[in-house]
Each structure stands twice: as structure tokens, then as C-alpha cells.
Tab-separated table of C-alpha atoms in Angstrom:
chain	number	residue	atom	x	y	z
A	485	ALA	CA	0.000	0.000	0.000
A	486	GLN	CA	1.138	3.515	-0.747
A	487	SER	CA	1.790	6.026	2.018
A	488	VAL	CA	3.739	9.183	2.719
A	489	THR	CA	5.322	10.524	5.863
A	490	GLN	CA	5.993	14.212	6.391
A	491	LEU	CA	8.788	14.985	8.801
A	492	GLY	CA	8.033	17.993	10.966
A	493	SER	CA	4.519	19.182	11.648
A	494	HIS	CA	5.714	22.762	11.892
A	495	VAL	CA	8.559	24.528	10.103
A	496	SER	CA	9.493	28.147	10.744
A	497	VAL	CA	11.832	30.142	8.496
A	498	SER	CA	12.783	33.767	8.091
A	499	GLU	CA	11.713	35.692	5.041
A	500	GLY	CA	14.324	35.154	2.320
A	501	ALA	CA	15.588	31.896	3.819
A	502	LEU	CA	15.515	28.473	2.199
A	503	VAL	CA	12.340	26.463	2.632
A	504	LEU	CA	12.727	22.682	2.980
A	505	LEU	CA	9.703	20.523	3.696
A	506	ARG	CA	10.373	16.803	3.937
A	507	CYS	CA	8.339	13.943	2.554
A	508	ASN	CA	9.199	10.264	2.372
A	509	TYR	CA	7.073	7.756	0.543
A	510	SER	CA	6.399	4.068	0.676
A	511	SER	CA	5.083	2.408	-2.449
A	512	SER	CA	5.092	-1.062	-3.931
A	513	VAL	CA	4.680	0.369	-7.427
A	514	PRO	CA	6.252	3.389	-9.116
A	515	PRO	CA	4.619	6.263	-7.278
A	516	TYR	CA	2.877	9.374	-8.458
A	517	LEU	CA	3.665	12.045	-5.880
A	518	PHE	CA	2.111	15.410	-5.210
A	519	TRP	CA	2.546	18.477	-3.070
A	520	TYR	CA	-0.546	20.471	-2.190
A	521	VAL	CA	-0.795	23.766	-0.322
A	522	GLN	CA	-3.695	24.918	1.804
A	523	TYR	CA	-4.078	28.569	2.683
A	524	PRO	CA	-6.368	29.479	5.590
A	525	ASN	CA	-10.029	28.824	4.854
A	526	GLN	CA	-9.256	27.575	1.365
A	527	GLY	CA	-9.100	24.215	-0.374
A	528	LEU	CA	-6.067	22.208	-1.359
A	529	GLN	CA	-4.156	23.662	-4.296
A	530	LEU	CA	-1.709	21.604	-6.335
A	531	LEU	CA	1.854	22.922	-6.164
A	532	LEU	CA	3.516	20.263	-8.262
A	533	LYS	CA	3.467	16.583	-9.116
A	534	TYR	CA	5.882	13.837	-10.043
A	535	THR	CA	4.776	11.379	-12.696
A	536	SER	CA	8.158	9.863	-13.662
A	537	ALA	CA	8.879	12.264	-16.525
A	538	ALA	CA	11.666	14.096	-14.667
A	539	THR	CA	13.103	13.707	-11.192
A	540	LEU	CA	13.297	17.454	-10.562
A	541	VAL	CA	9.834	18.928	-10.737
A	542	LYS	CA	9.118	22.630	-10.822
A	543	GLY	CA	5.840	23.939	-9.546
A	544	ILE	CA	4.015	27.152	-8.952
A	545	ASN	CA	5.176	30.015	-6.752
A	546	GLY	CA	8.862	29.100	-7.128
A	547	PHE	CA	8.610	25.713	-5.430
A	548	GLU	CA	10.310	22.599	-6.692
A	549	ALA	CA	10.748	19.037	-5.517
A	550	GLU	CA	13.207	16.302	-6.327
A	551	PHE	CA	12.255	12.652	-6.542
A	552	LYS	CA	14.993	10.461	-5.091
A	553	LYS	CA	14.214	6.792	-5.441
A	554	SER	CA	17.266	5.685	-3.455
A	555	GLU	CA	16.089	7.756	-0.496
A	556	THR	CA	12.329	7.266	-1.138
A	557	SER	CA	12.013	11.002	-0.748
A	558	PHE	CA	10.191	13.843	-2.443
A	559	HIS	CA	11.216	16.927	-0.488
A	560	LEU	CA	9.787	20.339	-1.340
A	561	THR	CA	12.101	23.339	-1.557
A	562	LYS	CA	12.036	27.023	-2.323
A	563	PRO	CA	15.224	29.097	-2.375
A	564	SER	CA	13.771	32.196	-0.756
A	565	ALA	CA	10.684	32.255	1.436
A	566	HIS	CA	8.051	34.964	1.120
A	567	MET	CA	5.527	35.943	3.742
A	568	SER	CA	2.812	34.748	1.365
A	569	ASP	CA	4.197	31.188	1.545
A	570	ALA	CA	2.842	30.760	5.062
A	571	ALA	CA	0.363	27.889	4.773
A	572	GLU	CA	-0.146	24.174	5.393
A	573	TYR	CA	1.646	21.876	2.949
A	574	PHE	CA	0.608	18.315	2.219
A	575	CYS	CA	2.540	15.602	0.454
A	576	ALA	CA	0.420	12.911	-1.197
A	577	VAL	CA	0.830	9.719	-3.188
A	578	SER	CA	-1.507	8.195	-5.730
A	579	GLY	CA	-1.093	4.543	-6.421
A	580	SER	CA	-2.573	2.254	-8.990
A	581	SER	CA	-6.093	2.349	-7.638
A	582	PHE	CA	-8.848	4.442	-9.093
A	583	GLY	CA	-8.359	7.594	-7.137
A	584	ASP	CA	-7.183	6.688	-3.705
A	585	MET	CA	-4.871	9.596	-2.861
A	586	ARG	CA	-2.989	9.141	0.413
A	587	PHE	CA	-1.938	12.292	2.227
A	588	GLY	CA	0.715	13.016	4.773
A	589	ALA	CA	-0.152	14.686	8.052
A	590	GLY	CA	0.834	18.097	6.742
A	591	THR	CA	3.513	20.627	7.615
A	592	ARG	CA	2.603	24.115	8.711
A	593	LEU	CA	5.066	26.657	7.338
A	594	THR	CA	5.507	29.912	9.228
A	595	VAL	CA	7.529	32.741	7.661
A	596	LYS	CA	8.966	35.324	10.024
A	597	PRO	CA	9.684	38.868	8.873
B	210	GLU	CA	-10.725	29.944	-13.325
B	211	PRO	CA	-13.066	27.005	-12.722
B	212	GLU	CA	-13.166	25.784	-9.154
B	213	VAL	CA	-14.859	23.244	-6.940
B	214	THR	CA	-17.337	24.785	-4.532
B	215	GLN	CA	-18.783	23.345	-1.338
B	216	THR	CA	-21.710	24.306	0.844
B	217	PRO	CA	-22.129	24.982	3.645
B	218	SER	CA	-18.731	26.118	4.841
B	219	HIS	CA	-19.635	25.095	8.382
B	220	GLN	CA	-22.367	22.723	9.533
B	221	VAL	CA	-23.284	22.152	13.156
B	222	THR	CA	-25.567	19.231	13.962
B	223	GLN	CA	-26.740	17.125	16.852
B	224	MET	CA	-25.548	13.557	17.228
B	225	GLY	CA	-27.891	11.164	15.450
B	226	GLN	CA	-29.057	13.696	12.889
B	227	GLU	CA	-28.634	13.326	9.159
B	228	VAL	CA	-26.474	15.786	7.278
B	229	ILE	CA	-25.945	16.379	3.585
B	230	LEU	CA	-22.795	18.056	2.405
B	231	ARG	CA	-22.926	19.554	-1.039
B	232	CYS	CA	-20.314	20.006	-3.700
B	233	VAL	CA	-20.349	21.448	-7.190
B	234	PRO	CA	-17.436	19.932	-9.136
B	235	ILE	CA	-15.793	21.588	-12.108
B	236	SER	CA	-18.253	21.343	-14.956
B	237	ASN	CA	-16.360	19.137	-17.432
B	238	HIS	CA	-14.998	16.787	-14.798
B	239	LEU	CA	-16.238	13.218	-14.641
B	240	TYR	CA	-14.565	11.797	-11.534
B	241	PHE	CA	-15.538	12.876	-8.051
B	242	TYR	CA	-14.125	12.267	-4.600
B	243	TRP	CA	-14.732	12.900	-0.931
B	244	TYR	CA	-12.007	13.180	1.674
B	245	ARG	CA	-12.119	14.108	5.319
B	246	GLN	CA	-9.653	15.568	7.774
B	247	ILE	CA	-10.226	15.176	11.481
B	248	LEU	CA	-8.658	18.085	13.330
B	249	GLY	CA	-4.933	17.566	13.673
B	250	GLN	CA	-4.922	14.388	11.590
B	251	LYS	CA	-4.282	13.366	8.015
B	252	VAL	CA	-6.521	14.001	5.056
B	253	GLU	CA	-8.201	10.626	4.469
B	254	PHE	CA	-9.814	9.254	1.340
B	255	LEU	CA	-13.491	8.326	1.689
B	256	VAL	CA	-14.899	7.518	-1.726
B	257	SER	CA	-14.553	8.006	-5.458
B	258	PHE	CA	-17.469	8.215	-7.881
B	259	TYR	CA	-17.755	7.871	-11.624
B	260	ASN	CA	-20.577	7.258	-14.056
B	261	ASN	CA	-23.163	7.446	-11.266
B	262	GLU	CA	-21.643	4.766	-9.139
B	263	ILE	CA	-19.021	4.343	-6.474
B	264	SER	CA	-15.677	3.343	-7.960
B	265	GLU	CA	-13.779	2.851	-4.778
B	266	LYS	CA	-14.300	3.422	-1.075
B	267	SER	CA	-12.211	3.262	2.032
B	268	GLU	CA	-12.965	1.377	5.215
B	269	ILE	CA	-14.128	4.668	6.725
B	270	PHE	CA	-16.989	4.833	4.238
B	271	ASP	CA	-19.397	2.523	6.030
B	272	ASP	CA	-23.159	2.109	5.714
B	273	GLN	CA	-23.911	5.428	7.344
B	274	PHE	CA	-22.336	7.238	4.395
B	275	SER	CA	-23.761	7.590	0.919
B	276	VAL	CA	-22.991	9.685	-2.131
B	277	GLU	CA	-25.174	10.871	-4.931
B	278	ARG	CA	-25.108	13.001	-8.011
B	279	PRO	CA	-28.746	14.088	-8.021
B	280	ASP	CA	-28.453	16.308	-11.056
B	281	GLY	CA	-25.856	17.355	-13.588
B	282	SER	CA	-23.965	19.636	-11.265
B	283	ASN	CA	-24.177	18.635	-7.596
B	284	PHE	CA	-22.321	15.851	-5.827
B	285	THR	CA	-23.475	15.128	-2.289
B	286	LEU	CA	-22.228	13.243	0.734
B	287	LYS	CA	-24.891	12.115	3.184
B	288	ILE	CA	-24.181	10.969	6.694
B	289	ARG	CA	-27.272	9.155	7.906
B	290	SER	CA	-26.869	9.299	11.666
B	291	THR	CA	-23.993	11.460	12.731
B	292	LYS	CA	-21.623	10.505	15.519
B	293	LEU	CA	-19.289	12.676	17.511
B	294	GLU	CA	-16.331	11.189	15.669
B	295	ASP	CA	-17.723	12.388	12.348
B	296	SER	CA	-16.672	15.907	13.291
B	297	ALA	CA	-14.102	16.836	10.665
B	298	MET	CA	-13.388	18.934	7.611
B	299	TYR	CA	-14.843	17.276	4.533
B	300	PHE	CA	-13.248	18.001	1.160
B	301	CYS	CA	-14.783	17.350	-2.204
B	302	ALA	CA	-12.536	16.938	-5.247
B	303	SER	CA	-13.001	16.358	-8.943
B	304	SER	CA	-10.814	15.413	-11.864
B	305	GLU	CA	-11.182	15.306	-15.612
B	306	ARG	CA	-9.641	11.874	-15.817
B	307	PRO	CA	-9.125	9.165	-13.207
B	308	GLY	CA	-7.103	10.154	-10.176
B	309	THR	CA	-4.716	7.342	-10.844
B	310	GLY	CA	-1.813	7.921	-13.180
B	311	GLY	CA	-0.948	11.234	-11.652
B	312	ASN	CA	-3.962	13.135	-12.929
B	313	GLU	CA	-4.718	16.165	-10.811
B	314	GLN	CA	-7.646	16.285	-8.447
B	315	PHE	CA	-9.053	19.753	-7.810
B	316	PHE	CA	-10.213	20.329	-4.258
B	317	GLY	CA	-12.966	22.459	-2.834
B	318	PRO	CA	-12.527	24.672	0.255
B	319	GLY	CA	-14.114	22.111	2.542
B	320	THR	CA	-17.098	21.903	4.866
B	321	ARG	CA	-16.372	21.882	8.567
B	322	LEU	CA	-18.815	19.503	10.246
B	323	THR	CA	-19.262	19.782	13.980
B	324	VAL	CA	-21.329	17.108	15.708
B	325	LEU	CA	-22.529	17.990	19.209
């Protein structure tokens, strides 16, 4: 069965600093991996997704993630944090079933001025 | 930009009552989903729906839950007799193609259900 684990329920960075949000996956088949962002009182918005085309995936708002099979990781990074990046971030995996998307517990990103 | 909408944003109900959560998926989408997130816990898959029938459901989706697409636009989740542990944020999602294969699911803003 597919699953993801997000390391760190809360990450705090200063504005302009590197953002690193960690996600490790477990999958018996080649995984499709996603990062979603949730701003307060809003739904889940797709940041980026990995579908085996390229290991380094670029998403919206300057975020990117690198798929590392040897480490079973799909960490999300952004070189320079903005105040507007403060939100909850969810890593998710979609396996071979019809639509069963499995989410991590989420990481709340705080950006300090 | 097309988006998934959900109503109400917050529903408060008494234990044992029936609730219906409503969703309007993106108009050209054919695949529909419900997820829930209990406060402080993971987002969990409940059910997927295609061609007017359930495609897949999780172990959470027991007999007290049902889904329906009563017309061409709405997609509903009914909880027949609510329990305290049903209190959660419920998300609706839709996709143009199946969620498998890396196809994107678009999520609504959620309905917060509080069972007293």
C-alpha cells in the first residue's frame, strides 16, 4: 500500500531563507507524488506533481521538488521564502487504484519577517 | 478559473441527525471524490465516484455514508446518523480523468462539520 510521511509538523523560516519541507514515501509500485498547499479557509491547491517524466519537478510560486528513489524522498524546496508562503503543505501519493490519494499529516510553514 | 465549490462552509448538527454536504465539481470533470480531515490528523480518502456509481471506497466509508449526483452539477455526501467522531473537515474533489496515473484532483474549500 502507498503512504507518505511528512517529517516535521511545523517549520518556521525567516523571510528570504531556504524552505525545505520533507516527505518520504512508501510504495510497492512506481509512485505518483504530489505536493498540495492549503491557505487558511481555502481548499487544497496543487503545487507540483511527479509522474516519472523528470526527477526534478518545478511547480508554482517558485517551489520545486526532487524525486529520489534511493532515499524514497520527495522533499519540497524554495530558495527564498516569502511571507505569502505561510500555509499548510501536504505531500500525497496516488497509487494504482482508481483515485485513492494518500496524504501526509501536513507541515505548517511559518515565515517570520 | 473554474473551481470546486462546497456548501455549507460550516455545519453544526446534533448527534444522530442526518447531514448532507454539497459540492459542485468543475463542470467538465467526470470523476468525483470525498475526503475528510479530522482536526490535527491526516486528510483521508473516503470515496470516489464515476458514471453514477461508487468506484472505490475506504474502510471509513461505512453504511452510514452515501454519495449521490442528483443532477448534472451537484455531488453530495450524506451521513445518515452522525456521531461525535464524524466531526471533521470534509473536502470534495473532482478530476477530468481518473485520479490514478498522476492526474490532478481539484479540491474544494471544505465543509467543517461539527457534531454535538
